Structure formats: C-alpha cells, structure tokens
Amino acid sequence: MTHPCYAVLEVVLAGPDEPVPADRVPFWTAFEHESGEVKRVPGFWDGANRYVVRFAPEREGSWTWSTRSEAVGLSGMTGTVTVTAPAPAEHGPVRVAGTFHFAHADGTPFRPVGATVYNWLHQPEDRFAATVDSLAAAGFSKLRFMVFPQAGGYVEHFPKLLPFERGADGRHDVTRPVVAFFQRLDAAVVLLQSRGIQADVLIYNAYDNGRFGLDGLTEAEDAVYLRYLVARLSAYSNVWWSLCNEFDILDRPTARWDAAGELLAATDPHGHLRSIHNWMRLYDYNQPWVTHASLQLGQATEDFGRASLFRDAYRKPVVLDEVKYEGDVPERWGHLTARELVHQFWISAVSGCYASHGESFVLDDGSLHIVEGGLLRGKSPERLGFLRKLLDDVDGDGLDPIDNWWDAAFVAGIPRREYFQYLGRSAPASWTFRLPNTGMGIQLEVGDRFEVDVIDTWNMTIKPAGRIFELTDVQRNDAFAADSEPVQLPEGEALALRVRRVPQPAVAD
Amino acid sequence: MTHPCYAVLEVVLAGPDEPVPADRVPFWTAFEHESGEVKRVPGFWDGANRYVVRFAPEREGSWTWSTRSEAVGLSGMTGTVTVTAPAPAEHGPVRVAGTFHFAHADGTPFRPVGATVYNWLHQPEDRFAATVDSLAAAGFSKLRFMVFPQAGGYVEHFPKLLPFERGADGRHDVTRPVVAFFQRLDAAVVLLQSRGIQADVLIYNAYDNGRFGLDGLTEAEDAVYLRYLVARLSAYSNVWWSLCNEFDILDRPTARWDAAGELLAATDPHGHLRSIHNWMRLYDYNQPWVTHASLQLGQATEDFGRASLFRDAYRKPVVLDEVKYEGDVPERWGHLTARELVHQFWISAVSGCYASHGESFVLDDGSLHIVEGGLLRGKSPERLGFLRKLLDDVDGDGLDPIDNWWDAAFVAGIPRREYFQYLGRSAPASWTFRLPNTGMGIQLEVGDRFEVDVIDTWNMTIKPAGRIFELTDVQRNDAFAADSEPVQLPEGEALALRVRRVPQPAVAD
C-alpha cells in the first residue's frame, strides 16, 4: 500500500457494538517510521461499530502501524504503508518559521491573510458553500470559525445539529458525540483544504450566553470534547487550533485556559499551531503551549509603531485576528471603511505581523457576514488579495521591521534583499531613497544596487521606478543613494514602496 | 529593646577569625513575629571576625530572633526586639500595587521618576555626593546605578576599589569580598535613602568588555556574589533589584538570566522589586520572578498608543528605564532635546507607564552624566520634577489608560475620579470637554461634574479653567458635556489637561 506524504491516512476498524464512551480513547495507534520515529495517534468512535484513526505522515518511506486497546476488535491490528512524495501543491501543515512567521512542513512560506465567519459551520448548505467560494475568490488563505454554534444579537439561526447527545438530566453528554455533527465538521475542514484555506478552528465558545448550554460544560467535560476533536481533525494538514474567540468574555480562571492549552499541545500528535484570542485582556502568549499570538487590540493597527511591540514582547508570530470589521453596524468594532481596513492590513504587514478580515454590513436577515457568511460585498477583500500576492512573493521567512528599536519610516523586509515601506494614507509628493540599516547582523554596503516599485494599495497597481538606485553612503542606521533623484509619487493615498536588491553589474576591466 | 518598623535592625556577632568563605552563608537568623510569621535572613561577613545580619521588620510588635550556623560563635544566639511605629516619612519598601503601579509597604503610592548614573558608585567622593544633591534637588525619586564599574568609550575613571580579592590565578575570588567596597555600597544606598531616592541596583554588568574581568565570572560565581549582595543590602527599604542593564549585550543563554532571577527571588527575604533591562531584545517579563518590566525600545514613547501595549502584554508595571537621553552625543540614543525628553515622559505617563531620565552632554573630561554623574545641566530635570509632583497628587494607584482598546485621545486616569489628557507637542486652539468611558466597571453618569486644569508641561504652570463641566451625554465609550463651551488653550506647545470630578451640589428642595 502506498500513500502520499501529508495526506490523511485513515484506518477503519470494526469495534464493539456498544460505543466506547468518548471520555476514553477507544484505541491508540503507534505509527513507526523506518527511521525509528514513532507517532502515537488516538483513534475515535465514528458511529455504530466504526472506529477510525487518522494520521498524516510527514516523512516518506515505510511506516508500520499497530493498535492497542482494551476494547474487543480494536487491539493488535497492524499494517504497513509506503509513504511517497506529496501530491502537487500539498505542502503539509503550517508551523512557525523564522521566529515571527509561518511556513508549511516542506518549507514553503505561508503568510496568512485571514477571514472570519464565526457561525459558518451551522449555516444551510447553500450559504455554507457560497461562503467558501466567495472567500477563495477574494484570495483569503485562512478562515476562523467556531465548532460550537453562536448565540447573540445578530444570530437568527438555530442549528439542526449539536455536538453531543443529551443525558437523562438534559445536559450535554460529552461522552456521546453526535457523529453526524462531527462528520460535517470533517467535511468543512476538507472543503477549506480543497480551496487552499487554512481552517482556524475555534474550539470553545464565548458567544453561547447559555442558549445552547455549551459554555456550561465543566473543565473535565471540555477536556473530553477536546480529545475527541483532536483525534478527528488533527490529521488534516490545514488545521490551526484556537482555544476560543474573546476568551475573556467567559468568567473563567486563567489557569483553566492554561491547562486546556497544555492539554491541546500534549494531545495533538501532528503539532498544529495553537493560540487563543482575547477580548479586552490579552492572554500571556509567552506560555510555552502557545505557538503564536492571536490577539486583538483596537488601536494596535491604527498607526505605525504599535503592533510590532507585540512581536518584541512575545518573540512569536503575531496575528491580529480582529482589526475591526468593514461594515456599517454602529458598534465601534464594526464600521470601518474598506480604505481603513486595507490601511490596517498594510500597517500590520510593515509591523511584521499578520491580520484577519471580517465583514459586518447588516444583512437582510439582520445577521452579519462575520456570523453567517455568504457572499462578500465589501471593497476590501480584493485589495487584501492583492496584498496577499505581494506577501507571497517575498523571498524569505517574511517581513521583519529592519530596525525595530527606532525607525521613523517603519521599513520592514529582509536585510540587504527586499524592503517594504508603507507611506500611509497620505503619501508625500516624492520619496528620496533611504533604507534602514540594522547596525548588526547583515549590513548594507556602498555600491549595493536596488530597484524600486511604487505600489498603489487601493488601485492595486505596481509601477516600477524604472531605474537603479545605488548606495553611496551607508551609516549605522541609514543608507542613502545620494546620486539618485527622488521618486515622484502619484497623487492619491495609500502608496507603498517595494525596494529589491538587484545583482551587481559585471565588472569591466 | 525597641526598633522602628521598616528600619534596618543590625545584629553583629563575633565569629571565627578565619572568614567563612562567601560561597557559604556564615549564619542564618530566624526572625519570628509574635503572630508566628518567620523570616529567615542570611548573615554576611563584614571583615575581620565581624559577622552581621540585617533585617527590616514590616510588622509592629514583638520579634524574637535566633541564629544557626556551623561556625563557632555564630550559632545559637538569640534576642528579642519590640518593633514600634515607623519613623515619620518612612513608608517601607516599594512593591507592585494595582497591577501596573507601585506603592510602599504601608500603602503610600510611589510613582518613579527615575535617573540614571551607571558608574556613580565608582566616582571620587565630591562628585559622588554632588550627584545625589543634584538629583534630589531636581526631584528624581529613583537612581539606576551599577555595583560593578563601567568600562567603555566615555569612561576615564578606574576605581580604587573592586568587589573581590584576586586569587593566586589572578581571577576575582568571589569567596573573598572586599569589605571596604561593599561598605561603600551600603553607604551609597543609605545616602540615597536619606534623600528620598530609591536605589535601583544593577547587579551584573554588560559594560565591562573584559577590562575589569567582572563579566567573566562563571554562573556559580555570579550566584555567590548575588547571595552576598542580597545579604548586605536587602534590609534597606529603598532597594530595587535589576539583574543587568542591556543584558543582551552579553552573549549568555536566556536560561542563565532566568536562573539568576529565580535565585534572586528565592534569596531576598524582604521581597524587593526585581527586573532586568534590555538592549535590543526584550526579556520575557511574564516570567514569574519579574515584578515589573524595565525595558527600552527607542520608538515606544515617541508617539501615543505604543508603550501601553507593553502593559497589555505583561500585566505588570512598565518602567521605560531608558527613553534616550538629553544631550549632545552623536549616537541616536544620546541627543534628545529637553523638550523631546519631557514629551516622552508625558507620553509615558498617559500610557500608564513610568520612565527614567539620563543626561548625555559631553563633559570636559569626555565622560557623560549618565556615566559619572555630577551636576545636571539639562533643561528637562526641572520639568520632570514638575511632572512628578502632578503624579504624586494622583488619588489612587496611578494613571491607567481608561480605554486601552481604542481611545484616539489616549486619556489616562482613574475612572470617574481623575483624568489626564496630554495634547502632545502642538496643542489645538481649544478643547471640547470629552471623557472616555470604560463600557464596563466604573461608569460615568449624566450629571457628573468636573473641573479642568490646563497644564503647560514646559513652562510648568497649572491654570484652572475656572468653571464646572457637567456630563449631559454618556455613551458606551465617550461622555460629553454638551452645555459647556470649549476650553480656549494658550498658544504654544506641550499642554496637558487634568480633569477631576467634584462633588455634586447639595440638592435644593
């Protein structure tokens, strides 16, 4: 048997007719690579007497597997599989790269340009599918959505499926998952995968308000659910984990979130990205279980020089998974103009951070796109797709502020290779060539040659300056090309500059 | 025997003529309060056969003490002392208060306005004393200085005293402290105490460059020194601990700093404030041993909305212990104008943070005030003293950004009690009354009445608007006094507004 690298290998076993309760892992499977590396993967119950383990190998070669269980029919099963090269365009799960950035397991950089549809999973089929079409067409590469349904002012929809059977006492019985619910969740993740979108799965829910009762599970019940969820989804390469959106809305001790995060890290055999997203109070993203900071703070991307401080504080990737939304609701988080939202994404980019989009125009049914999805109608998504292409073209881990200590121009990039300077919403008439120098590490040198592109972030144009800028003066923190005339800039707002080094000319004798 | 609370109780014992090496604590003293509370305090060798333990009780009442040692004459000594009310103006050591601020042990708030003279301890007596006179006259309330001497470009001075005897191999022998060196250090801390200045003691030194060899101690040697230092100084109520200035200049693994910080926290029986200060790379101030973030990042106080993000990230007091210096050296950290420096202190204040001053005019001997001290000559100290008085008058823990999520005016204060808004270096012609509302916690109410002072931060004047502003419109995030005319502001720069609530008028029948 052969199987492509990074794809989901599914082993299906016939187990007991009476389901093993989900507070016990029905069986464990050890996958052993020919090198001796072993992955221990939990199986899960998938309805009737069907038991499944999912594993996504990240190494080519021969893997043997064997199961262990206390349940009849699930123990002592073995097999061998030869893992071959991955399918084209399959790069494996996304992990942290270069301290502040992301890359797939095969090393391909990944720069998230995120979208947000919290209650997507719980929508009718047509809207569910149309949402993904619309996001994929715009170019979004990550979607935040909740496993549990959302209650609240803008929600009209009561889902047909809930994740657990009810016990005799009327409470959710987490030991009896509703398989159809979780099969639908599987399909949602696979659908996103097929469209090149990372699934940023929000595990717990701060927007229940007691309506569905899923915010009333005990810590032990939460853990049972988490283990089941991880067993089902972890093999899908596009999964990211987020413990909760706006976790601090819930009145819970921080230690409970810490413990849930540590459990998640210990449980996931595939090592997906893990974070938690705040409302008013930031989580301590320095916690070892956290792979990246997924935070919101309204002012952080309103101006230069702010969001990058979170990188300095956490030394992890920073994803501003809510920078307020394009829309027209009166709440202050929900009526950005498209221009303002695009501006904030560019501020995020030159801060060395990533951001997520959301749309909050009031829909005919009273809901919002961030809740139920459907077709995007704002003017920002197209511009964010344009930004994504520019970020995809960056030759390196990602954009870092070159001089994070103090650069009034806030230039980000990769030293001596490529730079982005965003001029903000009112660009000057001209720009005189200047690059920040790091004062340490890789240094610019006199004679280095650069080309410059003028980028209109709103009209989505890239215009080369059409000449070469050669460094004449390199100081500790700045480098200049004194022989070059300034670049005349077009009228209008929201311009950016891309400066890329070009090879030295051949030396003439 | 009676002894005032917070003062240093010194027990002197005659011990062995051959000194107990400083890598062993010569004796421990258990101080037991009548309530049963016990403090276990290390003693130290103080020359010849003299052994000392210093303890500053924080509770009135009867304390009994007894010593334990393996050394002849140091074990089994006992005594009793009755601790009485503290001396006037003695408030005890400074600790964290209200998450982001500081207060003395007796609850008196403390708002640091810091000064910096790294090599102060190693100067001739006249300059040593003149430095303190000048700092005290300006109103500084904290001084950062190093125990070890500073080497480097601006330093001409080679101290007479070094902290350790040399071994036969020429290396510093940390088991043999130079008592005269440490007695001088004791006296320095006491001198600051007598002038109302907190001693922010920099324990290790990143500015040695091998000149004195004190940066070449092993981790174990560093620990011996740290224990001796803590045993000597910890009873002085004005001590703060800082592991190092610009620690990341030294090529050491972070784990070594973590371990040193944990040792410090475990060793100090008086629980003084503890931090570490960075150069380019921030320390993880979320570490439990860290009481407050003592950081630098050049741009953090250049504009609004930045420094407060460190509060959000760390949830500890943030002290910007280097915001660049007033002076005239060419390096970018050393040529702020006085106006720029004062501006940055005000930005720090309305960010809910604290800052430290330093002066870097090139002196006749080629040194700088931040290195050797002497008389201050800049124009900022007087203005910082003015700011300190305003901060001292704040009625509460300290200034917090009222709406840290997003307030374009960056108002800080104490909800429904007192507010500061800094208008920056170019104030508008008038200001229309508006306060941020928190949207949670303590809320403003229609009918709340306020008085307004216009503060000129440069000319150091406070001019009351002379009328009452009454709230007519309180929204979730803003409150307005629609019936009040705008406040006309004087021409010039760098104004601030102080808004304080006044009692409601008596209700007329």
CSV table of N, CA and C in Angstrom, one decimal, chain B residues 69-129:
chain,number,residue,atom,x,y,z
B,69,SER,N,24.3,28.3,62.7
B,69,SER,CA,25.5,28.3,61.9
B,69,SER,C,26.3,27.1,62.2
B,70,GLU,N,27.2,26.8,61.3
B,70,GLU,CA,28.2,25.7,61.5
B,70,GLU,C,29.5,26.3,62.1
B,71,ALA,N,29.5,27.7,62.1
B,71,ALA,CA,30.7,28.3,62.6
B,71,ALA,C,30.7,28.7,64.1
B,72,VAL,N,31.8,28.6,64.7
B,72,VAL,CA,31.9,28.8,66.1
B,72,VAL,C,31.5,30.3,66.4
B,73,GLY,N,30.7,30.5,67.4
B,73,GLY,CA,30.3,31.8,67.8
B,73,GLY,C,29.1,32.5,67.1
B,74,LEU,N,28.7,31.8,66.0
B,74,LEU,CA,27.6,32.4,65.2
B,74,LEU,C,26.3,31.7,65.4
B,75,SER,N,26.3,30.6,66.1
B,75,SER,CA,25.1,29.7,66.3
B,75,SER,C,24.5,29.9,67.6
B,76,GLY,N,23.2,29.8,67.7
B,76,GLY,CA,22.5,29.7,69.0
B,76,GLY,C,22.4,31.1,69.7
B,77,MET,N,22.7,32.2,69.0
B,77,MET,CA,22.5,33.5,69.6
B,77,MET,C,21.0,33.8,69.4
B,78,THR,N,20.4,34.5,70.5
B,78,THR,CA,19.0,34.9,70.4
B,78,THR,C,18.8,36.3,71.0
B,79,GLY,N,17.7,36.8,70.7
B,79,GLY,CA,17.3,38.1,71.2
B,79,GLY,C,15.9,38.4,71.0
B,80,THR,N,15.4,39.5,71.5
B,80,THR,CA,14.0,39.9,71.3
B,80,THR,C,14.0,41.4,71.1
B,81,VAL,N,13.1,41.9,70.2
B,81,VAL,CA,13.0,43.3,69.9
B,81,VAL,C,11.6,43.6,69.8
B,82,THR,N,11.2,44.8,70.3
B,82,THR,CA,9.8,45.3,70.1
B,82,THR,C,9.8,46.3,69.0
B,83,VAL,N,9.1,46.0,68.0
B,83,VAL,CA,9.1,46.9,66.8
B,83,VAL,C,7.9,47.9,67.0
B,84,THR,N,8.3,49.1,66.9
B,84,THR,CA,7.3,50.2,67.1
B,84,THR,C,7.0,50.9,65.8
B,85,ALA,N,6.1,51.9,65.9
B,85,ALA,CA,5.7,52.6,64.7
B,85,ALA,C,6.9,53.1,63.9
B,86,PRO,N,6.7,53.2,62.5
B,86,PRO,CA,7.9,53.7,61.7
B,86,PRO,C,8.1,55.1,62.0
B,87,ALA,N,9.4,55.5,61.7
B,87,ALA,CA,9.7,56.9,61.7
B,87,ALA,C,8.9,57.7,60.7
B,88,PRO,N,8.7,59.0,61.0
B,88,PRO,CA,7.9,59.8,60.1
B,88,PRO,C,8.6,59.8,58.7
B,89,ALA,N,7.7,59.7,57.7
B,89,ALA,CA,8.2,59.7,56.3
B,89,ALA,C,8.9,58.4,55.9
B,90,GLU,N,8.9,57.4,56.7
B,90,GLU,CA,9.4,56.1,56.3
B,90,GLU,C,8.2,55.2,56.0
B,91,HIS,N,8.1,54.8,54.8
B,91,HIS,CA,6.9,54.1,54.3
B,91,HIS,C,7.1,52.6,54.0
B,92,GLY,N,8.4,52.2,54.1
B,92,GLY,CA,8.8,50.8,53.8
B,92,GLY,C,9.1,50.6,52.3
B,93,PRO,N,9.5,49.4,52.0
B,93,PRO,CA,9.9,49.1,50.6
B,93,PRO,C,8.8,49.3,49.6
B,94,VAL,N,9.2,49.5,48.4
B,94,VAL,CA,8.2,49.7,47.3
B,94,VAL,C,7.9,48.4,46.7
B,95,ARG,N,6.6,48.2,46.5
B,95,ARG,CA,6.1,46.9,45.9
B,95,ARG,C,5.1,47.3,44.8
B,96,VAL,N,4.7,46.2,44.0
B,96,VAL,CA,3.7,46.4,43.0
B,96,VAL,C,2.3,46.7,43.6
B,97,ALA,N,1.6,47.6,43.1
B,97,ALA,CA,0.2,48.0,43.6
B,97,ALA,C,-0.7,48.2,42.4
B,98,GLY,N,-1.9,47.7,42.4
B,98,GLY,CA,-2.9,47.9,41.4
B,98,GLY,C,-2.4,47.4,40.0
B,99,THR,N,-1.7,46.3,40.0
B,99,THR,CA,-1.2,45.6,38.8
B,99,THR,C,-0.2,46.3,38.1
B,100,PHE,N,-0.4,47.6,37.8
B,100,PHE,CA,0.5,48.4,36.9
B,100,PHE,C,1.3,49.5,37.6
B,101,HIS,N,1.2,49.5,38.9
B,101,HIS,CA,1.8,50.7,39.7
B,101,HIS,C,2.6,50.2,40.9
B,102,PHE,N,3.0,51.2,41.7
B,102,PHE,CA,3.9,50.9,42.8
B,102,PHE,C,3.3,51.6,44.1
B,103,ALA,N,3.6,51.0,45.2
B,103,ALA,CA,3.3,51.6,46.5
B,103,ALA,C,4.2,51.1,47.5
B,104,HIS,N,4.5,51.9,48.5
B,104,HIS,CA,5.3,51.5,49.6
B,104,HIS,C,4.5,50.4,50.5
B,105,ALA,N,5.2,49.7,51.3
B,105,ALA,CA,4.6,48.7,52.1
B,105,ALA,C,3.5,49.2,53.0
B,106,ASP,N,3.5,50.5,53.4
B,106,ASP,CA,2.4,51.0,54.2
B,106,ASP,C,1.2,51.5,53.3
B,107,GLY,N,1.3,51.3,52.0
B,107,GLY,CA,0.2,51.7,51.1
B,107,GLY,C,0.4,53.0,50.4
B,108,THR,N,1.4,53.8,50.8
B,108,THR,CA,1.6,55.1,50.2
B,108,THR,C,2.1,54.9,48.7
B,109,PRO,N,1.3,55.4,47.8
B,109,PRO,CA,1.7,55.3,46.4
B,109,PRO,C,3.1,55.8,46.1
B,110,PHE,N,3.8,55.2,45.2
B,110,PHE,CA,5.1,55.6,44.7
B,110,PHE,C,5.1,55.6,43.2
B,111,ARG,N,5.4,56.8,42.6
B,111,ARG,CA,5.5,56.9,41.1
B,111,ARG,C,6.9,57.3,40.7
B,112,PRO,N,7.7,56.3,40.3
B,112,PRO,CA,9.1,56.6,40.0
B,112,PRO,C,9.2,57.6,38.9
B,113,VAL,N,10.1,58.6,39.1
B,113,VAL,CA,10.6,59.5,38.1
B,113,VAL,C,12.1,59.3,38.2
B,114,GLY,N,12.6,58.4,37.3
B,114,GLY,CA,14.0,57.8,37.5
B,114,GLY,C,15.1,58.6,36.9
B,115,ALA,N,16.3,58.4,37.5
B,115,ALA,CA,17.5,59.0,37.0
B,115,ALA,C,18.5,57.8,36.8
B,116,THR,N,19.6,58.1,36.1
B,116,THR,CA,20.5,57.1,35.6
B,116,THR,C,21.9,57.6,35.7
B,117,VAL,N,22.7,57.0,36.6
B,117,VAL,CA,24.2,57.3,36.6
B,117,VAL,C,24.9,56.0,36.8
B,118,TYR,N,25.2,55.3,35.7
B,118,TYR,CA,25.7,54.0,35.8
B,118,TYR,C,26.9,53.8,36.7
B,119,ASN,N,27.9,54.7,36.6
B,119,ASN,CA,29.2,54.4,37.2
B,119,ASN,C,29.3,55.3,38.5
B,120,TRP,N,28.2,55.7,39.0
B,120,TRP,CA,28.1,56.6,40.2
B,120,TRP,C,29.0,56.1,41.3
B,121,LEU,N,28.8,54.8,41.7
B,121,LEU,CA,29.5,54.3,42.8
B,121,LEU,C,31.0,54.4,42.8
B,122,HIS,N,31.5,54.5,41.6
B,122,HIS,CA,33.0,54.4,41.4
B,122,HIS,C,33.6,55.8,41.2
B,123,GLN,N,32.9,56.9,41.6
B,123,GLN,CA,33.4,58.2,41.4
B,123,GLN,C,34.1,58.7,42.7
B,124,PRO,N,34.9,59.8,42.5
B,124,PRO,CA,35.5,60.4,43.7
B,124,PRO,C,34.4,61.0,44.6
B,125,GLU,N,34.7,61.1,45.9
B,125,GLU,CA,33.7,61.5,46.9
B,125,GLU,C,32.9,62.8,46.5
B,126,ASP,N,33.6,63.8,46.1
B,126,ASP,CA,33.0,65.1,45.9
B,126,ASP,C,31.9,64.9,44.7
B,127,ARG,N,32.3,64.2,43.7
B,127,ARG,CA,31.3,64.1,42.6
B,127,ARG,C,30.2,63.1,43.0
B,128,PHE,N,30.6,62.1,43.8
B,128,PHE,CA,29.6,61.1,44.3
B,128,PHE,C,28.5,61.9,45.1
B,129,ALA,N,28.9,62.8,45.9
B,129,ALA,CA,27.9,63.5,46.8
B,129,ALA,C,27.2,64.5,45.9
